[in-house]
Short mmCIF file of C-alpha atoms and ligand atoms in Angstrom, two decimals:
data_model
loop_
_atom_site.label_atom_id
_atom_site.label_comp_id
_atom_site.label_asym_id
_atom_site.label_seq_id
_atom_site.Cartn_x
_atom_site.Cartn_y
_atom_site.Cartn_z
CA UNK A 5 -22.65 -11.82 3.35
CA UNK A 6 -19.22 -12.64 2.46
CA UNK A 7 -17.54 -16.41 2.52
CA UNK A 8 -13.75 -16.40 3.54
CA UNK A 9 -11.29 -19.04 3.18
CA UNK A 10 -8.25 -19.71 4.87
CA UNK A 11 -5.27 -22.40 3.64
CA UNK A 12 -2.26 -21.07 3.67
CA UNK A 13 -0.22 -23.29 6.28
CA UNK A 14 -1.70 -26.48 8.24
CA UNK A 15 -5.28 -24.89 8.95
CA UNK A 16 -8.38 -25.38 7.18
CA UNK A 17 -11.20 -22.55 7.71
CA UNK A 18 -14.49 -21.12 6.23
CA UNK A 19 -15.72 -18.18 7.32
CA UNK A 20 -19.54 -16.06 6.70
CA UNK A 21 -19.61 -12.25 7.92
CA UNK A 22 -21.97 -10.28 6.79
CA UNK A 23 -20.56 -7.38 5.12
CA UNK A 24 -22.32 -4.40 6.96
CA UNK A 25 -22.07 -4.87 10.64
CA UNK A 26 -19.07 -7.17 10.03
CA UNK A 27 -21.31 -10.11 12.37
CA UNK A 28 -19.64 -13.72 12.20
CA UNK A 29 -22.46 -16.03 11.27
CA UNK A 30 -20.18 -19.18 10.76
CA UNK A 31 -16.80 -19.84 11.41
CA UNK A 32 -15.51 -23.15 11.58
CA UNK A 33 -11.70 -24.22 11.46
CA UNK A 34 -10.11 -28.15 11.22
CA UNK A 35 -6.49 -28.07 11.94
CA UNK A 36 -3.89 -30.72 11.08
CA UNK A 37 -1.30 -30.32 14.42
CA UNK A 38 -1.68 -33.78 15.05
CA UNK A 39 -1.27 -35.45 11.41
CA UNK A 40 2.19 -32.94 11.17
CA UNK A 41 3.54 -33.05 14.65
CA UNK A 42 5.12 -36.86 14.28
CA UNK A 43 7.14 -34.80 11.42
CA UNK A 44 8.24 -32.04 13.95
CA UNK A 45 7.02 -29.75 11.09
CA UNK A 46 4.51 -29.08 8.12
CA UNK A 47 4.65 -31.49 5.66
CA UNK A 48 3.43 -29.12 2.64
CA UNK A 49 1.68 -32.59 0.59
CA UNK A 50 0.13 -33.94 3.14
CA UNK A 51 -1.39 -30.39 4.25
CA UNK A 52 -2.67 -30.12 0.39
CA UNK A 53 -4.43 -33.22 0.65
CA UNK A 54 -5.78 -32.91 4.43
CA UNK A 55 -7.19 -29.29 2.76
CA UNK A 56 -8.75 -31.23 -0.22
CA UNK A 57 -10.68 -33.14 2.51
CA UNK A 58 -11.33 -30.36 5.23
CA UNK A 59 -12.73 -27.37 3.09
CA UNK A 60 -15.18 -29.18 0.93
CA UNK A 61 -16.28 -30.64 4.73
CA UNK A 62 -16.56 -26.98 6.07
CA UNK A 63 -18.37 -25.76 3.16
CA UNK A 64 -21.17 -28.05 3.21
CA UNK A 65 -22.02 -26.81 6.52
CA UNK A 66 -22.59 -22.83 5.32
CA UNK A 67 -24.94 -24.11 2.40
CA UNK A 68 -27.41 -22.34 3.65
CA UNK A 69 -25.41 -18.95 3.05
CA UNK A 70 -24.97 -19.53 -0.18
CA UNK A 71 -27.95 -17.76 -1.73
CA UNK A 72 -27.01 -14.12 0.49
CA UNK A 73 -23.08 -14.37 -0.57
CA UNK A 74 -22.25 -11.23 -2.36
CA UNK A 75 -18.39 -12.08 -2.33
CA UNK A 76 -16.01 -14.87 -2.26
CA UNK A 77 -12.50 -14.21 -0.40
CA UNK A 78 -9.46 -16.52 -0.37
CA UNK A 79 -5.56 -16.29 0.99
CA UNK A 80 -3.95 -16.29 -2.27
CA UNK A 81 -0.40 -15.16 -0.59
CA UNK A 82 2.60 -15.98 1.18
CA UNK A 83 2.18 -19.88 2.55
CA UNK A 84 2.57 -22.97 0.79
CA UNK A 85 2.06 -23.26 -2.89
CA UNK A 86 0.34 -26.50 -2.68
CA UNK A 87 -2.09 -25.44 0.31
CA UNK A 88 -2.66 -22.39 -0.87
CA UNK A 89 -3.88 -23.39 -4.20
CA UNK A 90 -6.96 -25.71 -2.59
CA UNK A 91 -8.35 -22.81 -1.27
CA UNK A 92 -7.92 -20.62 -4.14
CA UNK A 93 -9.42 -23.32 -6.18
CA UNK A 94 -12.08 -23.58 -4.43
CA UNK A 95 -13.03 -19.80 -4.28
CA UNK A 96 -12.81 -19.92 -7.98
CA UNK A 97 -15.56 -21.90 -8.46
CA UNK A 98 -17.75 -20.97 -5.95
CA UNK A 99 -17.52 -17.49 -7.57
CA UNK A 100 -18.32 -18.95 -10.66
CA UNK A 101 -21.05 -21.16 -9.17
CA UNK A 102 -22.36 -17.95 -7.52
CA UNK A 103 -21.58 -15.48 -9.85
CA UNK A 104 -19.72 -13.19 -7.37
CA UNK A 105 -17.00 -11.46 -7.02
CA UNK A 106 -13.64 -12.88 -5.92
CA UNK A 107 -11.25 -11.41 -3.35
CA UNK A 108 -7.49 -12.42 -2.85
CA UNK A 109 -6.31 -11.53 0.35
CA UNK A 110 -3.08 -11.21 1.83
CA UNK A 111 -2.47 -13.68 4.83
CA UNK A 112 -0.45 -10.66 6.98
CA UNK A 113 -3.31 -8.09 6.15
CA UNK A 114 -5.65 -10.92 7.92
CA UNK A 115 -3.74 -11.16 10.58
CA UNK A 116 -3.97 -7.82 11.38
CA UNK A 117 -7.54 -7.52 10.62
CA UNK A 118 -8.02 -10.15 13.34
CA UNK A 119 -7.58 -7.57 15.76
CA UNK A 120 -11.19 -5.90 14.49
CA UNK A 121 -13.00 -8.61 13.83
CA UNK A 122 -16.89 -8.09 14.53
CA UNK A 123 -15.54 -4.36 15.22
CA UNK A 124 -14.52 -1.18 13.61
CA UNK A 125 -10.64 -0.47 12.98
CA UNK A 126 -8.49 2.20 14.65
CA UNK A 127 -5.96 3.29 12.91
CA UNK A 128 -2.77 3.71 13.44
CA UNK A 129 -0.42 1.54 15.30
CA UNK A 130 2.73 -0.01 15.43
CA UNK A 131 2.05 -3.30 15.09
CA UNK A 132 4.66 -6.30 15.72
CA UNK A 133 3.24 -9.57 13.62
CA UNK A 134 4.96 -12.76 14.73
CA UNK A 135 3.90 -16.31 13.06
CA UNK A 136 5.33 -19.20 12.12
CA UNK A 137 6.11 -17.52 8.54
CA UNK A 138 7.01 -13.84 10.09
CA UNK A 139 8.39 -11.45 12.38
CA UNK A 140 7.39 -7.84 11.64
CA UNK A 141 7.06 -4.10 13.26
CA UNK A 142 4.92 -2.22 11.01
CA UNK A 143 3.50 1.40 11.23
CA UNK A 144 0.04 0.54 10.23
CA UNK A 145 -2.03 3.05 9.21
CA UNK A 146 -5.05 1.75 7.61
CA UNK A 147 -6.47 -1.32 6.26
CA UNK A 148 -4.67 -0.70 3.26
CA UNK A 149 -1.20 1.19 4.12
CA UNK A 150 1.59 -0.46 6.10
CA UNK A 151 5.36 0.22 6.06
CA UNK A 152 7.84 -2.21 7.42
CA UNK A 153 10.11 -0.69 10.07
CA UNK A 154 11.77 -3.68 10.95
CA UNK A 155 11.59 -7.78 9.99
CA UNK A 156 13.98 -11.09 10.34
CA UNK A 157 16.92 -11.48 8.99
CA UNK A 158 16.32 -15.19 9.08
CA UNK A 159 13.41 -17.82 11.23
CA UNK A 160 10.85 -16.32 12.66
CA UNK A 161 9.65 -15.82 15.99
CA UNK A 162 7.41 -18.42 15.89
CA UNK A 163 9.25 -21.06 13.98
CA UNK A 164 12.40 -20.56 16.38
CA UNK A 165 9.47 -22.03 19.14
CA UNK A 166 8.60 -24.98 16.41
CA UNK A 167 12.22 -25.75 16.02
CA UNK A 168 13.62 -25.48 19.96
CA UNK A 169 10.45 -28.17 20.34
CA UNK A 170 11.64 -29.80 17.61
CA UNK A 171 15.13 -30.52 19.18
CA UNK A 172 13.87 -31.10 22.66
CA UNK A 173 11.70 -33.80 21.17
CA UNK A 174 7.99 -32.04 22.33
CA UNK A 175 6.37 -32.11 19.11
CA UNK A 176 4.92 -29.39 16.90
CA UNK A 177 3.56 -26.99 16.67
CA UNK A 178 6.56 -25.84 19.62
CA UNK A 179 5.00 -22.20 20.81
CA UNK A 180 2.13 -23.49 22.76
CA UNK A 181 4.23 -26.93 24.43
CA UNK A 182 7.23 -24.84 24.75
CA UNK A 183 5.41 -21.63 26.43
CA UNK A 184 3.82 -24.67 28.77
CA UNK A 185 7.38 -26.18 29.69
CA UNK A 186 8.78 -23.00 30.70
CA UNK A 187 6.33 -21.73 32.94
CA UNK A 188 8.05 -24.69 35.15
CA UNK A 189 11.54 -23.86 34.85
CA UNK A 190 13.94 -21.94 35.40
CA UNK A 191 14.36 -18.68 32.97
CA UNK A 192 17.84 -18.06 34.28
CA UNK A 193 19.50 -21.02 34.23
CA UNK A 194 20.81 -20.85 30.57
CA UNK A 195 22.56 -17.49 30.00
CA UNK A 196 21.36 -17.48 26.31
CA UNK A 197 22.32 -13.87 24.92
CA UNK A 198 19.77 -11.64 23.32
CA UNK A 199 20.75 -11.60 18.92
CA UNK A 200 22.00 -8.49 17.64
CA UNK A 201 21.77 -6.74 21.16
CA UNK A 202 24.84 -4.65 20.23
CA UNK A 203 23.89 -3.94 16.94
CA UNK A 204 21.49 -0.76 16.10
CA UNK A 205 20.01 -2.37 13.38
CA UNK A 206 16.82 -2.71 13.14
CA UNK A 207 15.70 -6.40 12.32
CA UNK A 208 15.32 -9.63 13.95
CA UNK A 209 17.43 -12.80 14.22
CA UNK A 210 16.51 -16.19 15.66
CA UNK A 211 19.17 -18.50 13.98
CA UNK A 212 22.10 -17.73 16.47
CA UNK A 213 19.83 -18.32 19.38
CA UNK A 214 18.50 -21.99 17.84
CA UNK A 215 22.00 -22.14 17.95
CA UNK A 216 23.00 -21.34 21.54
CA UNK A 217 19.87 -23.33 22.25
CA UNK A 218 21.32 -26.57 20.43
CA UNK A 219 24.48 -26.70 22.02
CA UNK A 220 22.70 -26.35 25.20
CA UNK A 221 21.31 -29.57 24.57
CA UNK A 222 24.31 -31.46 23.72
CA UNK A 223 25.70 -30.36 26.86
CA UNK A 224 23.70 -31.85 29.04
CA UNK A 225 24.27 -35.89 28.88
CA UNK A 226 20.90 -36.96 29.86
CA UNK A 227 18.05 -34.40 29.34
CA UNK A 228 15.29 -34.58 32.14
CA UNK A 229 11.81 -32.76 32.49
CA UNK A 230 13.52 -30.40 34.46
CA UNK A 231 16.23 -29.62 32.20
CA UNK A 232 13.69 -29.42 29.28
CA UNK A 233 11.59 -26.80 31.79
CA UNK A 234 14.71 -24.78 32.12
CA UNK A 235 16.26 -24.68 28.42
CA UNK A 236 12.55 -23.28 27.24
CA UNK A 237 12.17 -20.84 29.88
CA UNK A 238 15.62 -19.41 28.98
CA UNK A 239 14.78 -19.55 25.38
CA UNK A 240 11.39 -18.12 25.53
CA UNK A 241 12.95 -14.70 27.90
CA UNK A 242 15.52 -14.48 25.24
CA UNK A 243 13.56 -14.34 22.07
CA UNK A 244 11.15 -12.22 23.92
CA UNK A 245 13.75 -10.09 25.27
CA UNK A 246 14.89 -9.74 21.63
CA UNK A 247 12.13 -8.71 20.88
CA UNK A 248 11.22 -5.95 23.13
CA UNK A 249 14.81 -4.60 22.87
CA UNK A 250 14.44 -4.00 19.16
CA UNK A 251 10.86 -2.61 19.52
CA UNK A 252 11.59 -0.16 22.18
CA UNK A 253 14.67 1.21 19.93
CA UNK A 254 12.02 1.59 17.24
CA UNK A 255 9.84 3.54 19.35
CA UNK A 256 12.42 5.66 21.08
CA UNK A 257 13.71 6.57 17.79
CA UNK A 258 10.37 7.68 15.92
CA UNK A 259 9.64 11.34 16.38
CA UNK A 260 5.97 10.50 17.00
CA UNK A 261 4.64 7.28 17.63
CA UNK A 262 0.28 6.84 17.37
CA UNK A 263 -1.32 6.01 20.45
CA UNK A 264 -1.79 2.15 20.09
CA UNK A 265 0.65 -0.98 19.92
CA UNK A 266 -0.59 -4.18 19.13
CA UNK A 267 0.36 -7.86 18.30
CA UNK A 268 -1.02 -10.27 16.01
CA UNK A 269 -0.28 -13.76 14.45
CA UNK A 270 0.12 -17.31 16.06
CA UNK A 271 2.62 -16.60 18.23
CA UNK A 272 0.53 -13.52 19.59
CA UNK A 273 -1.38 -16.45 21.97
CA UNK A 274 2.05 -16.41 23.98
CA UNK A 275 1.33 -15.20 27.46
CA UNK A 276 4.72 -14.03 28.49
CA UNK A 277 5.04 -12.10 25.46
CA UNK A 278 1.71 -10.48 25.72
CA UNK A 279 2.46 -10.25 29.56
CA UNK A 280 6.09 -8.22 28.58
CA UNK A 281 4.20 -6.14 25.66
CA UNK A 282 1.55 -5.33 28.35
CA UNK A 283 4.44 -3.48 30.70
CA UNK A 284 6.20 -1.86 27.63
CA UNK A 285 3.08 -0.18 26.03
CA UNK A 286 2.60 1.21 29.35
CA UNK A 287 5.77 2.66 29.78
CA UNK A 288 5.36 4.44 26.26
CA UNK A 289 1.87 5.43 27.19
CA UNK A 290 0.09 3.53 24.65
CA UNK A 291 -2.84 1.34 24.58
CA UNK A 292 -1.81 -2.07 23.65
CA UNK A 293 -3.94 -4.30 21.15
CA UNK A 294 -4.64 -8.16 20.87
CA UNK A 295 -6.73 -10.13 19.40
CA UNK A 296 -8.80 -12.53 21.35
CA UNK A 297 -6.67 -15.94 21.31
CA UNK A 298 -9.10 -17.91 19.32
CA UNK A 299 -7.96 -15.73 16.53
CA UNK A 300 -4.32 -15.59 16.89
CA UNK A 301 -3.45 -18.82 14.84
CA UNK A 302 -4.68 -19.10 11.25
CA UNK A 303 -8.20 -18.90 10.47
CA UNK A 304 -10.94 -17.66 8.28
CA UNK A 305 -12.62 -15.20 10.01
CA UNK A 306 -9.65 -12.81 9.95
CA UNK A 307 -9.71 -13.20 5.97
CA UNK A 308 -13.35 -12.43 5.90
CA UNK A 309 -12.87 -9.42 7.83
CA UNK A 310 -10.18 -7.78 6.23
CA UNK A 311 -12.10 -8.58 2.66
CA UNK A 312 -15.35 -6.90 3.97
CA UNK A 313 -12.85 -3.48 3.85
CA UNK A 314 -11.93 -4.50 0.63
CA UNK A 315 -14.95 -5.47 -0.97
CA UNK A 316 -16.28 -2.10 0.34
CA UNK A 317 -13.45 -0.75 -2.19
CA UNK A 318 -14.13 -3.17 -4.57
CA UNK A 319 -11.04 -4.09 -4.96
CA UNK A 320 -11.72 -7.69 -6.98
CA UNK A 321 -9.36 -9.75 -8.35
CA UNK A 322 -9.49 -11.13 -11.59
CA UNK A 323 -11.15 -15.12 -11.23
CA UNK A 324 -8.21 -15.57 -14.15
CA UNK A 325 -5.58 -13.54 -13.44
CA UNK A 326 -5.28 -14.63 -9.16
CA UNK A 327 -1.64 -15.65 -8.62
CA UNK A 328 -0.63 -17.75 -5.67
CA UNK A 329 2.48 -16.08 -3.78
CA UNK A 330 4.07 -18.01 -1.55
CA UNK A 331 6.28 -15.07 -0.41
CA UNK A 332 4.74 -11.61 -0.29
CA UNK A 333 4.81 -8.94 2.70
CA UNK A 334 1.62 -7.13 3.17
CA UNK A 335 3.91 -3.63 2.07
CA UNK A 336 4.86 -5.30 -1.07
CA UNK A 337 1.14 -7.11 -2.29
CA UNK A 338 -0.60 -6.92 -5.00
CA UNK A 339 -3.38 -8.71 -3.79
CA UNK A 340 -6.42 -7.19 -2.06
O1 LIG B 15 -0.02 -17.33 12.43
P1 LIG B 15 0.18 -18.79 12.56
O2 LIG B 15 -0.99 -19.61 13.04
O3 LIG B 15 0.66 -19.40 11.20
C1 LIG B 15 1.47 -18.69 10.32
O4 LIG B 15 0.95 -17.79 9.62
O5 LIG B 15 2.69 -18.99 10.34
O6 LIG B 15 1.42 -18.99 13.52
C2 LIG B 15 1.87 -20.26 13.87
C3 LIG B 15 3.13 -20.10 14.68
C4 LIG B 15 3.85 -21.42 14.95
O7 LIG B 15 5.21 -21.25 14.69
C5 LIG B 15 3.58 -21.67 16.42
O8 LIG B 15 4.58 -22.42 17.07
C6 LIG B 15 3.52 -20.25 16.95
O9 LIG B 15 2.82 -19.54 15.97
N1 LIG B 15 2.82 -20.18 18.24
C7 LIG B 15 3.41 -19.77 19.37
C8 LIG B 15 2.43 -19.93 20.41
N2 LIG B 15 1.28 -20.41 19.84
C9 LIG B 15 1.55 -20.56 18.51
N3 LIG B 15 4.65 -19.32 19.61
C10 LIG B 15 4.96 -18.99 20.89
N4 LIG B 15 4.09 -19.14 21.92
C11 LIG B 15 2.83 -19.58 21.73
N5 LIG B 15 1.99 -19.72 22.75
ZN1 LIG B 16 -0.67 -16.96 9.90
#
């Protein structure tokens, strides 16, 4: 078996798979959206010290796996220097407690490997990662190779949800509260225009639309429900629209695309988007991938499965030489 841990943002999660037929035997997650959501945001201390209380919580509930663990993995990179290190800390010394191996994984490889987890992967796909950190297209083609075709510019997908909750006063995180509000207004009431629509470049923008989004607010003298309902439902079509506009370009323009699309990260759980992605994969005559929505956000179990490929490899990393990263791409890591 193989213990996973997750701690690279607000979510604190332990994971057990066994490495062979990839089973989840444990998989337990604590998340701090209530202690940061009177901040409208993470608050990177307080998420280090909510971890220091969490994990050691978690992990004395998986004792009993202790004496089959043949690895120990850990998010080492990108998130939050402070968070990240309380997970990576304590990886280091349960491999040293242990005497097994250590795996650093990379946060964005998890997230894709939560599309497979308890199953075999099938490879390869375009895949379009959006999270609170990211907003990606990759050409995926195994566990191990990715290529970005296309990435932000500036906010992400996600964090352009935290911030438009932010301003409207609902709280954080925004996706889930603001994907609630707008399936009660009205998507056409704000004419908010799609970012970089006339440009053929391939990447992502989200600050112009915060923008457009802002100044819709201060319009409006005295914001209702209604007018709350209607400002996210023209936001969400917007970024959405954005980014179906720049993913169709992408696949009109590749001489050959594989047969599956598929969407992972936090912001994956949005229903419109996966409603949207839904028509578009079949109008390119592929078969679209998600991952169930319990494994969208942050979590462990995606970490433990993407390490089983790697510990398969044995691709260790050094108990001494692990470096936290708080800003690596999956094409650019060094990590496992
Ligand atoms: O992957 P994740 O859990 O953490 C990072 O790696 O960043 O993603 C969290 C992000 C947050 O920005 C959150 O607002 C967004 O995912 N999110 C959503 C939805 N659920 C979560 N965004 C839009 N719609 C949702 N339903
Ligand atoms: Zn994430």
């Amino acid at each position: 078996m193989l213990l996973s841990i997750e701690s690279s943002c607000d979510d604190s999660s332990i994971a057990v798979t066994k490495i062979d037929d990839k089973k989840l035997f444990f998989h337990k997650k604590i998340s701090q959206e209530i202690d940061h959501s009177k901040y409208g945001g993470v608050v990177p201390e307080l998420a280090a010290r909510l971890h220091a209380k969490a994990l050691p919580k978690i992990l004395e509930e998986c004792k009993e796996y202790f004496k089959d663990l043949k690895a120990i993995a850990v998010t080492n990179e990108p998130g939050l220097s402070v968070t990240l290190v309380e997970g990576v800390t304590m990886a280091k010394a349960l491999c040293i407690a242990l005497d097994a191996p250590l795996v650093g994984v990379n946060h964005l490889k998890g997230h894709i490997a939560s599309l497979f987890i308890e199953k075999e992967g099938v490879f390869p796909m375009i895949t379009l990662l959006v999270s609170g950190g990211h907003t990606q297209v990759l050409f995926v083609k195994s566990f191990f190779e990715y290529e970005v075709l296309a990435e932000t510019l500036d906010d992400s997908f996600g964090e352009s949800f935290d911030k438009v909750a932010k301003m409207l006063g609902l709280g954080y995180p925004g996706g889930p509260v603001v994907e609630e509000y707008a399936k009660r207004g009205d998507e056409d009431r704000f004419d908010f225009t799609v970012p970089l629509y006339n440009s053929n470049r391939l990447a992502f923008s989200y600050s112009g639309l915060k923008n457009q989004v802002r100044l819709a607010i201060e319009s409006i003298k005295e914001l209702n429900e209604q007018d709350k309902a209607d400002i996210c439902a023209s936001f969400q079509k917007t970024a959405v629209l954005h980014l179906l506009h720049k993913l169709k370009k992408i696949l009109k323009e590749r001489t050959k695309n594989p047969h599956i699309l598929s969407v992972v990260g936090g912001a994956s759980a949005n229903g419109y988007l996966r409603n949207r992605l839904e028509r578009l994969s079949k109008d390119f005559d592929m078969e679209l991938l998600l991952a169930p929505l319990e494994y969208c956000s942050d979590n462990a179990a995606m970490i433990g499965r993407y390490a089983i490929e790697a510990y398969k490899k044995s691709l260790f990393t050094d108990i001494d030489k692990i470096k936290i990263s708080p800003k690596v791409s999956c094409a650019q890591s060094f990590s496992a």
